[in-house]
Short mmCIF file of C-alpha atoms and ligand atoms in Angstrom, two decimals:
data_model
loop_
_atom_site.label_atom_id
_atom_site.label_comp_id
_atom_site.label_asym_id
_atom_site.label_seq_id
_atom_site.Cartn_x
_atom_site.Cartn_y
_atom_site.Cartn_z
CA MET A 1 -18.30 8.61 26.93
CA THR A 2 -19.19 7.61 23.83
CA GLU A 3 -16.74 8.03 20.99
CA ASP A 4 -18.15 9.15 17.54
CA VAL A 5 -15.43 7.29 15.39
CA LEU A 6 -13.09 4.87 16.77
CA ILE A 7 -10.12 3.49 14.43
CA ILE A 8 -8.19 0.86 15.19
CA GLY A 9 -4.76 0.62 13.87
CA ALA A 10 -2.58 3.57 12.61
CA GLY A 11 -0.85 2.21 10.12
CA VAL A 12 -1.53 4.36 6.27
CA MET A 13 -4.99 3.35 6.34
CA GLY A 14 -5.92 4.70 10.00
CA CYS A 15 -4.12 8.13 9.26
CA ALA A 16 -5.45 8.59 6.09
CA THR A 17 -8.99 7.55 7.55
CA ALA A 18 -8.21 9.63 10.04
CA HIS A 19 -7.21 12.43 8.12
CA ALA A 20 -9.93 12.83 5.29
CA LEU A 21 -12.24 12.44 8.42
CA ALA A 22 -10.61 15.25 10.61
CA LYS A 23 -10.36 17.63 7.43
CA ARG A 24 -14.55 16.91 7.49
CA GLY A 25 -14.85 18.42 11.13
CA ALA A 26 -14.61 14.72 12.57
CA THR A 27 -12.74 13.94 15.81
CA PRO A 28 -11.82 10.53 15.87
CA LEU A 29 -9.54 8.56 18.03
CA VAL A 30 -7.11 6.22 16.70
CA LEU A 31 -6.22 3.34 19.09
CA GLU A 32 -2.90 1.97 18.03
CA ARG A 33 -0.87 -1.15 20.11
CA ALA A 34 2.53 0.50 19.10
CA VAL A 35 3.17 3.88 17.26
CA PRO A 36 1.72 5.27 14.28
CA GLY A 37 3.47 3.30 10.99
CA ALA A 38 4.99 0.58 12.62
CA GLU A 39 4.49 -2.01 10.33
CA ALA A 40 3.88 -2.39 7.17
CA SER A 41 3.15 1.06 6.03
CA SER A 42 6.62 2.14 6.70
CA VAL A 43 8.65 -0.48 5.24
CA ALA A 44 6.48 -0.33 2.30
CA ALA A 45 8.62 0.92 -0.96
CA GLY A 46 6.41 3.99 -1.47
CA ILE A 47 5.46 2.84 -5.45
CA LEU A 48 2.70 4.43 -6.65
CA GLY A 49 2.65 2.50 -9.52
CA PRO A 50 -0.96 1.38 -11.30
CA ALA A 51 0.24 0.56 -14.40
CA LEU A 52 3.23 -1.53 -12.62
CA GLU A 53 0.80 -3.07 -10.73
CA ALA A 54 -1.78 -3.99 -13.02
CA GLU A 55 -2.04 -7.96 -13.48
CA HIS A 56 -5.00 -7.41 -16.25
CA ASP A 57 -7.11 -5.20 -17.83
CA GLY A 58 -9.64 -4.93 -14.34
CA PRO A 59 -11.99 -2.59 -13.53
CA SER A 60 -9.53 -1.98 -10.67
CA LEU A 61 -7.06 0.04 -12.79
CA PRO A 62 -9.19 3.32 -13.18
CA VAL A 63 -9.31 3.28 -9.18
CA ALA A 64 -5.80 2.60 -8.61
CA GLN A 65 -5.47 5.70 -11.49
CA ARG A 66 -7.66 8.12 -9.31
CA ALA A 67 -5.50 6.80 -6.63
CA LEU A 68 -2.49 7.97 -7.90
CA GLU A 69 -3.57 11.94 -9.06
CA MET A 70 -5.03 12.53 -5.62
CA HIS A 71 -1.81 11.62 -4.31
CA GLY A 72 0.10 14.63 -5.83
CA ALA A 73 -3.08 16.89 -4.66
CA LEU A 74 -2.11 15.26 -1.04
CA ALA A 75 1.39 16.22 -1.44
CA GLU A 76 1.09 19.14 -1.57
CA GLU A 77 -1.82 19.35 1.20
CA LEU A 78 0.56 17.76 3.38
CA LEU A 79 3.38 19.94 2.90
CA GLU A 80 1.34 22.99 3.86
CA ALA A 81 -0.19 21.74 6.70
CA THR A 82 2.87 20.06 8.46
CA GLY A 83 5.64 21.37 6.39
CA VAL A 84 6.52 17.61 5.80
CA ASP A 85 7.75 16.52 2.06
CA VAL A 86 6.29 13.16 1.59
CA GLY A 87 8.96 12.71 -1.53
CA PHE A 88 6.00 12.50 -4.14
CA ARG A 89 7.96 12.15 -7.54
CA VAL A 90 6.56 11.21 -10.29
CA SER A 91 9.91 9.47 -11.26
CA GLY A 92 8.45 7.30 -14.51
CA ALA A 93 9.46 3.14 -14.14
CA LEU A 94 10.28 0.81 -16.77
CA MET A 95 9.59 -2.92 -16.72
CA ILE A 96 12.60 -4.70 -18.68
CA ALA A 97 12.38 -8.24 -20.19
CA LYS A 98 15.01 -10.66 -20.53
CA ASP A 99 14.05 -12.97 -22.81
CA GLU A 100 11.10 -13.04 -25.48
CA ARG A 101 8.74 -14.58 -22.69
CA GLU A 102 9.04 -11.71 -21.34
CA ARG A 103 8.96 -9.39 -23.88
CA GLU A 104 5.45 -10.54 -25.32
CA ALA A 105 3.93 -10.02 -21.75
CA LEU A 106 5.35 -6.52 -22.17
CA VAL A 107 3.69 -6.06 -25.32
CA GLU A 108 0.33 -7.86 -24.02
CA LYS A 109 0.17 -5.00 -21.42
CA HIS A 110 1.38 -2.13 -23.42
CA ALA A 111 -1.90 -2.95 -25.58
CA PHE A 112 -4.20 -3.16 -22.78
CA LEU A 113 -2.12 -0.12 -21.08
CA VAL A 114 -3.01 2.20 -24.10
CA ARG A 115 -6.36 0.75 -24.72
CA ARG A 116 -7.00 2.34 -21.12
CA GLY A 117 -5.71 5.33 -22.40
CA LEU A 118 -2.55 5.16 -20.21
CA ARG A 119 0.72 6.52 -21.39
CA ALA A 120 3.00 3.35 -22.47
CA GLU A 121 5.99 3.21 -24.93
CA LEU A 122 7.59 0.07 -26.28
CA LEU A 123 11.76 0.52 -25.73
CA GLU A 124 14.16 -1.63 -27.76
CA ALA A 125 17.06 -2.83 -25.36
CA SER A 126 19.43 0.36 -26.74
CA ASP A 127 16.91 2.91 -26.10
CA ALA A 128 16.36 1.66 -22.39
CA ARG A 129 19.98 1.68 -21.40
CA ALA A 130 20.02 4.65 -23.59
CA LEU A 131 17.85 5.87 -20.66
CA GLU A 132 19.08 4.40 -17.78
CA PRO A 133 22.89 3.00 -18.29
CA SER A 134 23.45 1.07 -15.68
CA LEU A 135 20.53 -1.59 -16.77
CA THR A 136 22.22 -5.02 -17.34
CA ASP A 137 23.07 -5.98 -20.50
CA ALA A 138 20.81 -9.43 -20.78
CA LEU A 139 17.72 -6.99 -21.76
CA VAL A 140 15.82 -8.01 -25.10
CA GLY A 141 13.28 -4.94 -24.30
CA ALA A 142 11.32 -2.52 -21.84
CA LEU A 143 8.16 -0.77 -21.52
CA SER A 144 8.36 2.49 -20.38
CA LEU A 145 5.47 3.95 -17.71
CA PRO A 146 6.26 7.70 -17.37
CA ASP A 147 3.96 8.57 -15.48
CA GLU A 148 4.32 6.22 -12.70
CA ALA A 149 5.27 7.63 -9.51
CA GLN A 150 6.71 7.08 -5.78
CA LEU A 151 6.76 8.88 -1.87
CA GLU A 152 8.37 7.79 0.90
CA PRO A 153 6.49 5.99 3.03
CA PRO A 154 7.50 6.85 6.64
CA ARG A 155 7.19 10.95 5.80
CA LEU A 156 3.93 9.98 4.39
CA LEU A 157 2.55 8.41 7.75
CA ARG A 158 4.40 11.18 9.39
CA ALA A 159 2.81 14.07 7.70
CA LEU A 160 -0.76 12.19 7.78
CA ALA A 161 -0.71 11.49 11.55
CA ILE A 162 0.02 15.49 12.09
CA ALA A 163 -2.39 16.61 10.13
CA ALA A 164 -4.82 14.72 11.23
CA GLU A 165 -3.76 15.91 14.57
CA ARG A 166 -3.77 19.31 13.82
CA ARG A 167 -7.59 19.26 12.68
CA GLY A 168 -8.75 17.39 15.37
CA ALA A 169 -8.15 13.31 15.36
CA ARG A 170 -6.61 11.77 18.53
CA PHE A 171 -4.11 9.22 18.55
CA LYS A 172 -3.80 6.97 21.59
CA THR A 173 -0.91 4.59 21.04
CA GLY A 174 0.42 1.51 23.12
CA THR A 175 -2.93 0.63 23.57
CA THR A 176 -4.42 -3.15 22.30
CA VAL A 177 -7.77 -3.54 21.38
CA ARG A 178 -8.69 -7.38 22.30
CA GLY A 179 -11.97 -7.34 20.54
CA LEU A 180 -14.91 -5.76 19.24
CA VAL A 181 -17.94 -5.45 21.04
CA VAL A 182 -21.03 -5.96 19.31
CA ARG A 183 -24.52 -5.73 20.67
CA ASP A 184 -27.94 -6.91 19.07
CA GLY A 185 -26.14 -6.40 15.56
CA ARG A 186 -24.51 -3.30 16.07
CA VAL A 187 -20.88 -2.32 17.13
CA VAL A 188 -20.93 -0.61 20.63
CA GLY A 189 -17.38 0.09 21.12
CA VAL A 190 -14.04 -1.77 21.96
CA ASP A 191 -12.65 -4.17 24.72
CA LEU A 192 -9.49 -3.01 25.92
CA GLY A 193 -8.56 -5.75 27.82
CA GLY A 194 -11.64 -5.98 30.80
CA GLU A 195 -12.18 -1.68 29.93
CA LEU A 196 -15.34 -0.94 27.23
CA LEU A 197 -14.33 1.97 25.10
CA GLU A 198 -17.52 2.92 23.75
CA ALA A 199 -18.23 4.14 20.23
CA SER A 200 -21.39 4.68 17.96
CA ARG A 201 -18.87 3.66 15.01
CA VAL A 202 -15.38 1.21 14.50
CA VAL A 203 -13.60 1.38 11.78
CA VAL A 204 -10.99 -1.45 11.50
CA ALA A 205 -7.45 -1.07 10.11
CA ALA A 206 -5.03 -3.39 11.26
CA GLY A 207 -3.48 -4.63 8.26
CA SER A 208 -2.10 -8.24 8.27
CA TRP A 209 -3.96 -8.52 11.92
CA THR A 210 -7.45 -7.64 10.82
CA SER A 211 -9.29 -11.09 10.36
CA LEU A 212 -7.48 -11.82 13.83
CA LEU A 213 -9.93 -9.50 15.28
CA PRO A 214 -12.11 -11.20 17.72
CA GLY A 215 -15.90 -10.04 16.82
CA LEU A 216 -15.48 -9.32 12.98
CA GLU A 217 -17.57 -11.10 10.94
CA LEU A 218 -15.26 -11.92 8.64
CA ARG A 219 -14.77 -15.73 6.89
CA GLU A 220 -11.38 -17.35 8.47
CA ASP A 221 -8.01 -16.17 6.77
CA VAL A 222 -9.34 -13.77 4.35
CA ILE A 223 -6.47 -11.26 5.26
CA PHE A 224 -3.56 -12.87 5.44
CA PRO A 225 0.06 -11.86 5.60
CA VAL A 226 2.80 -12.33 3.04
CA ARG A 227 5.58 -11.34 4.29
CA GLY A 228 8.06 -8.80 2.38
CA GLN A 229 12.03 -8.41 2.63
CA ILE A 230 13.67 -5.00 1.40
CA ALA A 231 16.88 -4.16 1.23
CA HIS A 232 18.33 -0.77 1.26
CA CYS A 233 21.81 0.61 -0.57
CA GLU A 234 23.36 3.42 -0.81
CA THR A 235 24.39 4.49 -4.57
CA ARG A 236 26.02 7.97 -4.58
CA ALA A 237 25.39 9.34 -7.22
CA PRO A 238 22.04 7.44 -7.95
CA LEU A 239 22.57 4.64 -10.60
CA LEU A 240 19.05 4.74 -11.66
CA ARG A 241 16.42 7.56 -12.53
CA ARG A 242 13.59 5.67 -12.90
CA ILE A 243 11.92 2.53 -10.97
CA VAL A 244 12.57 -0.67 -11.98
CA PHE A 245 10.86 -4.01 -12.33
CA GLY A 246 12.38 -7.05 -13.43
CA ALA A 247 14.13 -10.50 -12.67
CA GLY A 248 10.98 -11.10 -10.21
CA GLY A 249 11.25 -8.05 -8.18
CA TYR A 250 12.21 -4.16 -8.71
CA VAL A 251 14.82 -1.51 -7.38
CA VAL A 252 13.32 1.87 -6.46
CA PRO A 253 16.09 4.84 -6.21
CA ARG A 254 15.33 7.94 -4.22
CA PRO A 255 16.94 11.24 -5.61
CA ASP A 256 19.08 11.03 -2.44
CA GLY A 257 21.08 8.34 -3.43
CA ARG A 258 19.72 5.56 -1.09
CA THR A 259 18.14 2.96 -3.39
CA LEU A 260 15.44 0.32 -1.98
CA VAL A 261 16.22 -3.78 -3.78
CA GLY A 262 12.73 -5.80 -3.21
CA ALA A 263 11.00 -7.51 -2.37
CA THR A 264 10.52 -10.96 -1.12
CA ALA A 265 6.32 -12.55 -1.38
CA GLU A 266 6.48 -15.04 1.17
CA ARG A 267 3.61 -16.88 2.85
CA VAL A 268 5.45 -17.40 5.87
CA GLY A 269 2.47 -16.69 8.80
CA PHE A 270 3.96 -13.54 11.27
CA ARG A 271 7.79 -14.99 11.13
CA ARG A 272 9.47 -11.67 11.32
CA GLU A 273 12.89 -12.56 9.80
CA VAL A 274 15.31 -11.23 7.62
CA THR A 275 16.87 -14.36 5.70
CA LEU A 276 19.61 -15.14 3.83
CA ALA A 277 17.70 -16.45 1.09
CA GLY A 278 15.88 -13.51 1.03
CA LEU A 279 19.14 -11.69 0.49
CA GLU A 280 20.18 -13.93 -2.13
CA ARG A 281 16.79 -13.12 -3.95
CA MET A 282 17.25 -9.39 -3.34
CA ALA A 283 20.83 -9.68 -4.76
CA SER A 284 19.55 -11.94 -7.50
CA ILE A 285 16.82 -8.86 -8.45
CA ALA A 286 19.74 -6.38 -8.13
CA ARG A 287 22.03 -8.47 -10.51
CA GLY A 288 18.98 -8.90 -12.59
CA ILE A 289 18.37 -5.34 -13.07
CA ALA A 290 21.56 -3.17 -12.61
CA PRO A 291 24.33 -5.18 -11.81
CA ALA A 292 26.15 -2.57 -10.22
CA LEU A 293 24.31 -2.45 -7.67
CA LEU A 294 25.84 -5.28 -5.91
CA GLU A 295 28.96 -3.15 -5.46
CA ALA A 296 26.77 -0.48 -3.70
CA PRO A 297 26.94 -0.31 0.57
CA PHE A 298 24.05 -2.27 2.11
CA VAL A 299 22.62 -0.33 4.58
CA GLU A 300 19.94 -2.25 6.34
CA ALA A 301 16.64 -4.81 5.19
CA ARG A 302 13.35 -4.76 6.56
CA VAL A 303 10.88 -6.70 6.90
CA SER A 304 6.93 -6.70 7.37
CA PHE A 305 3.75 -8.24 6.31
CA ARG A 306 1.71 -7.16 3.42
CA PRO A 307 -2.29 -7.76 3.65
CA ALA A 308 -3.21 -9.99 0.89
CA THR A 309 -6.55 -10.90 -0.06
CA PRO A 310 -8.09 -14.13 -1.83
CA ASP A 311 -9.26 -11.84 -5.13
CA GLY A 312 -6.76 -9.23 -4.47
CA LEU A 313 -8.63 -6.76 -3.78
CA PRO A 314 -8.87 -4.38 -0.40
CA LEU A 315 -11.68 -4.72 1.79
CA VAL A 316 -13.24 -0.68 2.07
CA GLY A 317 -16.64 -0.18 3.55
CA ARG A 318 -19.28 -1.36 5.72
CA THR A 319 -20.10 -4.45 7.17
CA SER A 320 -23.05 -6.25 7.97
CA ILE A 321 -22.54 -5.39 11.43
CA GLU A 322 -24.60 -1.89 11.96
CA GLY A 323 -21.99 0.90 12.47
CA LEU A 324 -18.63 -1.44 11.75
CA PHE A 325 -16.59 -0.87 9.33
CA VAL A 326 -12.76 -2.10 7.29
CA THR A 327 -10.26 -0.78 5.54
CA SER A 328 -7.73 -3.25 5.05
CA GLY A 329 -6.16 -5.86 2.74
CA HIS A 330 -4.43 -3.72 0.20
CA TYR A 331 -1.76 -6.29 -0.65
CA ARG A 332 0.94 -4.53 -2.56
CA ASN A 333 -0.68 -1.52 -3.11
CA GLY A 334 -1.74 0.12 0.44
CA ILE A 335 0.59 3.44 -0.47
CA LEU A 336 -1.19 4.04 -3.74
CA LEU A 337 -4.83 3.19 -2.61
CA ALA A 338 -4.09 5.09 0.89
CA ALA A 339 -6.03 8.45 -0.17
CA LEU A 340 -8.68 6.96 -2.12
CA SER A 341 -9.48 4.48 0.62
CA GLY A 342 -9.21 7.34 3.61
CA GLU A 343 -11.89 9.46 1.51
CA LEU A 344 -14.09 6.57 0.43
CA LEU A 345 -14.30 5.64 3.89
CA ALA A 346 -15.20 9.10 5.35
CA ASP A 347 -17.52 9.37 2.40
CA LEU A 348 -19.42 5.85 3.19
CA LEU A 349 -18.83 6.84 7.38
CA GLU A 350 -21.28 10.75 6.07
CA GLY A 351 -23.81 8.26 4.51
CA ARG A 352 -23.05 8.36 0.75
CA ASP A 353 -23.00 6.03 -1.56
CA GLY A 354 -18.93 5.52 -2.32
CA GLY A 355 -19.40 4.94 -6.42
CA ALA A 356 -17.57 1.89 -7.96
CA ALA A 357 -14.92 1.99 -5.64
CA ALA A 358 -17.49 1.12 -2.77
CA ARG A 359 -18.68 -1.93 -5.27
CA LEU A 360 -15.44 -3.01 -6.04
CA PHE A 361 -13.72 -3.14 -2.44
CA ASP A 362 -16.73 -4.06 -0.62
CA PRO A 363 -16.31 -6.05 2.67
CA ARG A 364 -19.72 -7.91 2.65
CA ARG A 365 -18.11 -10.36 -0.13
CA PHE A 366 -16.36 -11.82 2.29
CA GLU A 367 -18.24 -12.42 5.41
CA ARG A 368 -19.26 -15.80 7.28
CA ASP A 369 -22.57 -16.07 5.40
CA ALA A 370 -21.32 -14.83 1.90
CA LEU A 371 -21.62 -17.29 -1.21
CA GLY A 372 -18.51 -19.13 -2.06
N1 LIG B 401 4.50 -2.73 -3.60
C1 LIG B 401 5.41 -3.52 -4.15
C2 LIG B 401 6.03 -4.16 -2.78
O1 LIG B 401 4.66 -4.98 -2.49
O2 LIG B 401 6.36 -5.27 -3.06
#
């Protein structure tokens, strides 16, 4: 039997793609070497922060804004379809500055966000502390971003997988794909260790492991792992209401009192370790944002690998091998871009154009014979 669409990887990209396709009547088969959401997707803090994460006034900001809008609708749809509340909340966010140099960076960021039509407000330190009394005293100013949101990634993963399955997607867990099988420039299936599973179309959604998949014509190291360690602690009642970025990291408060402090960004390959240096870094972020957090009971530290790319943008779309598609490399924005990437890939699989996001995220910019 030849599968119509095979998806390799049941992280948030694989699940979102399966969900988008299943809604359109397709019956994709998702192959996962572990279980859905076993890797970075479930470790992610779930920050939906187009403005927080925008590093410069580039073309990806409108795409990220659109991605955030899609999450509100997706959360409602998933609640209705599965009964799972993914925890979507427009909690708002603050970026804080501890010195003049950081304050100037916020002034600059404020200017470009406002130019792009986003809501953002510069605050004096006293106004920021009036909003969030637990913030550090060592504060010279802040930027308020009222439209930034969050959700709980493990719940999103569960809901996407259940909803996709109910609509006809299938999941085969504990299945490791050894390589792609390509004949005459066209993908014909995947190698499951001596067994060929035939497919007309294959989507690679293997996160940090994507570039390692034999048969994919991507240049070496196009998608590489950046380790993130993140700490979970308990604060009852929550110390903060908004997401706060500062001190080289962030704090994400959940409404039930759990608080996440993150995250490291380390180029250490696939070393899956929680280190004392990582914990020290998170303690320093907590101290720099809300010192009372240092007294909160520590619950656990989690670790996984963000799939990073040389230009900071993901790869979502066709490759030059016919029938072969990729959705990976979303680095710090995988949860934010999940719904958008899933719908985009479903559009492309249906032969549609995909618009500006498709051009921005085109994987062929990194193929072995691409310039540069
Ligand atoms: N999205 C935040 C992070 O990757 O740490």
